[in-house]
XYZ file of C-alpha atoms in Angstrom:
309
model
C 6.760 17.493 -13.106
C 9.072 14.527 -12.694
C 8.591 11.736 -15.233
C 10.164 8.395 -14.291
C 9.618 5.562 -16.773
C 10.596 2.139 -15.502
C 11.306 0.489 -18.849
C 12.161 1.171 -22.482
C 14.060 -0.853 -25.088
C 15.486 1.956 -27.218
C 19.065 0.744 -26.730
C 18.175 -2.372 -28.717
C 16.834 -0.322 -31.623
C 19.617 2.188 -32.253
C 22.825 1.461 -34.145
C 25.040 4.221 -32.742
C 25.170 5.950 -29.351
C 24.445 9.291 -31.060
C 21.050 7.940 -32.140
C 19.870 8.423 -28.561
C 19.781 12.148 -29.304
C 17.138 11.905 -32.013
C 15.618 8.962 -33.863
C 12.421 7.749 -35.464
C 11.548 5.292 -32.698
C 9.382 5.781 -29.601
C 11.962 7.454 -27.349
C 14.839 9.881 -27.707
C 16.482 12.611 -25.671
C 15.091 15.453 -27.740
C 11.474 14.491 -27.036
C 12.009 13.312 -23.452
C 13.799 16.562 -22.630
C 10.639 18.579 -23.189
C 9.165 17.261 -19.930
C 11.622 19.020 -17.609
C 13.012 16.223 -15.456
C 12.826 12.817 -17.109
C 14.365 9.640 -15.688
C 14.415 6.621 -17.980
C 15.419 3.050 -17.183
C 17.321 2.089 -20.336
C 16.989 -1.677 -20.648
C 19.110 -4.075 -22.668
C 17.755 -7.340 -24.015
C 18.445 -9.882 -26.736
C 15.518 -10.456 -29.084
C 14.572 -13.931 -30.340
C 16.869 -13.850 -33.367
C 19.841 -12.849 -31.184
C 19.584 -15.616 -28.582
C 22.823 -17.400 -29.574
C 24.861 -15.055 -27.351
C 22.378 -12.965 -25.374
C 24.951 -11.733 -22.865
C 27.111 -10.221 -25.623
C 24.129 -8.527 -27.259
C 22.938 -7.067 -23.959
C 26.419 -5.851 -23.092
C 26.680 -4.039 -26.429
C 23.411 -2.227 -25.724
C 24.552 -1.005 -22.316
C 27.863 0.145 -23.740
C 25.959 2.462 -26.115
C 24.482 4.384 -23.187
C 27.800 4.486 -21.340
C 29.537 5.793 -24.459
C 26.850 8.411 -25.044
C 27.144 9.753 -21.502
C 30.901 9.966 -21.927
C 30.552 11.971 -25.132
C 27.538 14.119 -24.188
C 27.357 14.425 -20.377
C 25.258 17.577 -20.719
C 22.516 15.646 -22.554
C 22.329 12.379 -20.587
C 23.508 11.598 -17.092
C 23.456 8.044 -15.797
C 22.184 7.569 -12.261
C 24.247 5.263 -10.082
C 23.358 6.298 -6.514
C 20.646 7.762 -4.313
C 22.498 11.085 -4.325
C 22.375 11.089 -8.136
C 18.603 10.715 -7.886
C 18.306 13.780 -5.668
C 20.387 15.807 -8.119
C 17.976 14.890 -10.911
C 15.395 17.319 -9.547
C 17.520 20.096 -11.046
C 16.119 19.111 -14.447
C 17.306 17.310 -17.556
C 17.201 13.757 -18.854
C 18.717 10.951 -16.809
C 19.205 7.283 -17.531
C 19.422 4.213 -15.329
C 21.008 1.121 -16.836
C 18.882 -2.017 -16.780
C 19.327 -5.593 -17.996
C 16.276 -7.538 -19.167
C 17.564 -10.967 -18.304
C 20.237 -12.108 -15.857
C 21.972 -13.981 -18.695
C 24.260 -10.964 -18.800
C 25.953 -12.333 -15.646
C 26.971 -15.569 -17.439
C 26.337 -17.580 -14.284
C 28.889 -15.603 -12.273
C 28.482 -13.303 -9.282
C 31.750 -11.674 -10.310
C 30.088 -10.651 -13.582
C 27.175 -9.228 -11.592
C 29.616 -7.175 -9.542
C 31.505 -6.076 -12.656
C 28.335 -4.779 -14.257
C 27.364 -3.056 -11.037
C 30.673 -1.205 -11.153
C 29.884 -0.166 -14.743
C 26.564 1.301 -13.612
C 23.937 -1.450 -13.930
C 21.215 -0.800 -11.344
C 18.075 -2.657 -12.514
C 17.823 -6.335 -13.415
C 14.720 -7.961 -14.830
C 15.609 -11.478 -13.709
C 14.482 -13.066 -16.976
C 12.910 -12.245 -20.320
C 10.898 -14.798 -22.312
C 13.240 -17.704 -21.574
C 14.370 -19.568 -18.484
C 17.978 -18.778 -17.599
C 20.566 -19.687 -14.956
C 18.726 -17.571 -12.397
C 15.038 -18.395 -12.720
C 12.064 -19.437 -14.813
C 10.223 -17.085 -17.140
C 6.447 -16.961 -17.388
C 7.001 -17.955 -21.042
C 9.565 -20.637 -20.195
C 9.641 -24.373 -19.502
C 9.806 -24.454 -15.661
C 13.469 -25.458 -15.725
C 13.986 -24.647 -12.036
C 10.365 -24.511 -10.830
C 11.091 -20.959 -9.715
C 14.348 -19.420 -8.542
C 17.506 -21.521 -8.970
C 20.136 -21.854 -6.194
C 22.324 -19.460 -8.195
C 19.317 -17.178 -8.577
C 18.970 -16.988 -4.808
C 22.591 -15.839 -4.596
C 21.925 -13.236 -7.307
C 18.929 -11.847 -5.426
C 20.924 -11.691 -2.200
C 23.889 -9.953 -3.850
C 21.676 -7.467 -5.678
C 20.148 -6.430 -2.380
C 23.570 -6.054 -0.770
C 24.811 -3.847 -3.613
C 21.647 -1.775 -3.906
C 20.140 -2.941 -7.200
C 16.450 -2.982 -8.097
C 14.956 -6.451 -8.597
C 12.416 -6.439 -11.430
C 9.851 -9.256 -11.514
C 8.270 -8.502 -14.885
C 8.467 -11.645 -17.062
C 9.018 -13.889 -14.013
C 6.965 -17.057 -13.672
C 4.505 -17.231 -10.800
C 6.822 -19.688 -9.028
C 9.808 -17.375 -9.497
C 7.731 -14.497 -8.171
C 6.854 -16.385 -4.991
C 10.435 -17.545 -4.439
C 11.791 -14.004 -4.750
C 9.142 -12.497 -2.495
C 9.935 -15.102 0.150
C 13.562 -13.975 0.440
C 13.677 -10.202 -0.181
C 13.916 -7.510 2.470
C 13.916 -4.529 0.108
C 11.276 -3.092 -2.244
C 10.843 -4.863 -5.569
C 9.297 -3.735 -8.834
C 7.423 -5.110 -11.787
C 8.670 -2.333 -14.026
C 6.442 -3.071 -17.029
C 3.462 -5.265 -16.124
C -0.305 -4.871 -15.926
C -3.293 -6.536 -14.252
C -4.200 -10.124 -15.081
C -7.700 -9.505 -13.733
C -8.260 -6.998 -16.561
C -6.256 -8.677 -19.339
C -5.651 -12.401 -18.951
C -2.176 -12.489 -20.511
C 0.032 -14.471 -18.074
C 2.689 -11.740 -18.380
C 0.389 -9.605 -16.255
C 0.185 -9.735 -12.470
C -2.468 -11.345 -10.320
C -4.162 -9.225 -7.682
C -2.275 -11.158 -5.003
C 1.057 -10.372 -6.682
C 0.215 -6.668 -6.919
C -0.552 -6.640 -3.202
C 2.687 -8.482 -2.408
C 4.740 -5.958 -4.389
C 3.052 -3.100 -2.557
C 3.758 -4.750 0.794
C 7.492 -4.556 0.046
C 7.139 -0.850 -0.708
C 7.448 -1.596 -4.407
C 5.898 -0.281 -7.607
C 4.089 -1.718 -10.628
C 4.921 0.120 -13.865
C 2.012 0.217 -16.298
C 2.954 -1.288 -19.664
C 1.468 0.358 -22.778
C 1.611 -2.807 -24.927
C -1.818 -3.390 -26.440
C -1.870 -7.127 -25.702
C -1.097 -6.490 -22.026
C -3.872 -3.875 -21.818
C -6.725 -5.744 -23.535
C -7.397 -9.309 -24.566
C -7.791 -8.249 -28.214
C -4.628 -6.128 -28.371
C -6.655 -3.118 -29.479
C -6.249 -0.480 -26.797
C -6.884 3.177 -26.146
C -5.560 5.496 -23.471
C -8.659 4.729 -21.410
C -7.405 1.148 -21.088
C -4.227 2.400 -19.403
C -6.451 4.245 -16.929
C -8.516 1.093 -16.315
C -5.392 -0.804 -15.197
C -4.297 2.119 -13.022
C -7.728 2.242 -11.407
C -7.635 -1.489 -10.697
C -4.277 -1.271 -8.927
C -5.367 1.842 -7.041
C -8.388 -0.079 -5.805
C -6.131 -2.825 -4.466
C -3.218 -0.889 -2.941
C -3.776 2.841 -3.504
C -1.943 5.183 -5.850
C 1.375 4.956 -3.987
C 2.491 1.814 -5.808
C 1.760 2.670 -9.447
C 4.247 3.989 -11.986
C 4.881 4.205 -15.703
C 6.610 1.288 -17.427
C 5.722 2.288 -20.963
C 7.872 -0.284 -22.819
C 8.691 2.246 -25.528
C 10.560 0.648 -28.445
C 9.759 -2.786 -27.059
C 5.987 -2.881 -27.499
C 3.837 -2.718 -30.610
C 0.947 -2.029 -30.922
C 0.690 0.949 -28.627
C -2.710 2.339 -27.604
C -4.408 4.660 -30.060
C -2.996 8.155 -29.700
C 0.349 7.056 -28.241
C 3.030 7.775 -30.832
C 5.963 7.690 -28.422
C 7.310 9.579 -25.448
C 5.911 12.815 -26.873
C 2.402 11.440 -26.207
C 2.921 10.598 -22.547
C 1.268 13.839 -21.444
C -2.022 12.480 -22.844
C -2.026 9.776 -20.169
C -1.475 12.373 -17.454
C -4.304 14.477 -18.866
C -6.549 11.405 -18.880
C -5.770 10.827 -15.205
C -6.855 14.384 -14.460
C -10.097 13.866 -16.360
C -10.636 10.684 -14.309
C -10.558 12.871 -11.169
C -7.119 11.888 -9.922
C -5.609 14.625 -7.772
C -2.501 16.538 -8.807
C -0.623 14.700 -6.055
C -1.781 11.303 -7.321
C -0.761 12.207 -10.869
C 2.706 13.295 -9.714
C 3.105 10.028 -7.815
C 2.106 7.883 -10.784
C 4.128 9.962 -13.247
C 7.355 9.578 -11.332
C 7.424 10.081 -7.590
C 6.575 6.468 -6.731
C 9.457 5.070 -8.757
C 11.678 7.821 -7.351
C 10.805 6.684 -3.814
C 11.544 3.037 -4.604
C 14.889 3.741 -6.266
C 15.916 6.136 -3.496
C 15.298 3.379 -0.951
C 17.177 0.705 -2.897
C 20.136 2.534 -4.432
C 22.991 3.324 -2.084
């Protein structure tokens, strides 16, 4: 079975590229490789205590993955095109470079294009702060949505074939982006606000809008995005999946586990090695084998195949 996880933060946790092979965090190649074909969006972000130069911190994270692929191409292959995605069905572990915050572009479309050439294919427009591109749901409404530069970023990303990720975006940013896109978008690691009231989660209307673009919502395993108390079990993941399925069907749901970026995890989820428990729970909830394959990876595979060139 194909596993395609839309978001993890392992690059921000490791010190050396070689630590991707095996570590004590949520995700590594050794454990992911046991699933057969595993595609992981490897995100870069600058945590609160590193906000002085977020673009430099994020760049250093991405360079770790690039360096690892160069040294161990038989263990990790970075996906840069739709043809690379098709080749992934042969098996193995694959990575897709992502940036959690458009600060990495330093206000320049040339920087966007430079990072595209280096392999960046997914951009979460913002993290927990407003930036030059847009407002965050946790920000101060600097632009009241997407900035003029942000509009140019969205347009250029679509031209190049990059996935626009709306997780962390403010509601105003969300609406501005949806009003100007003509390609599928994702919320790679977001849940349902109707189930858990955290504003980082999506409204029902937003979930429907994402589906109407052909996009995907990746279910986030963070306890405080699953339940209002932060105490979650695997059944709470299923509850969010069921809610989205009731709105738009199973064709727009994926996994956005937020490994190495979220704590607490639901009871029973130790890391990537526990992901099979979620798939088993879907089976026990009477989801068909086809539905489980779609949620596990095929939906994200469809989206990325449409967007990447």
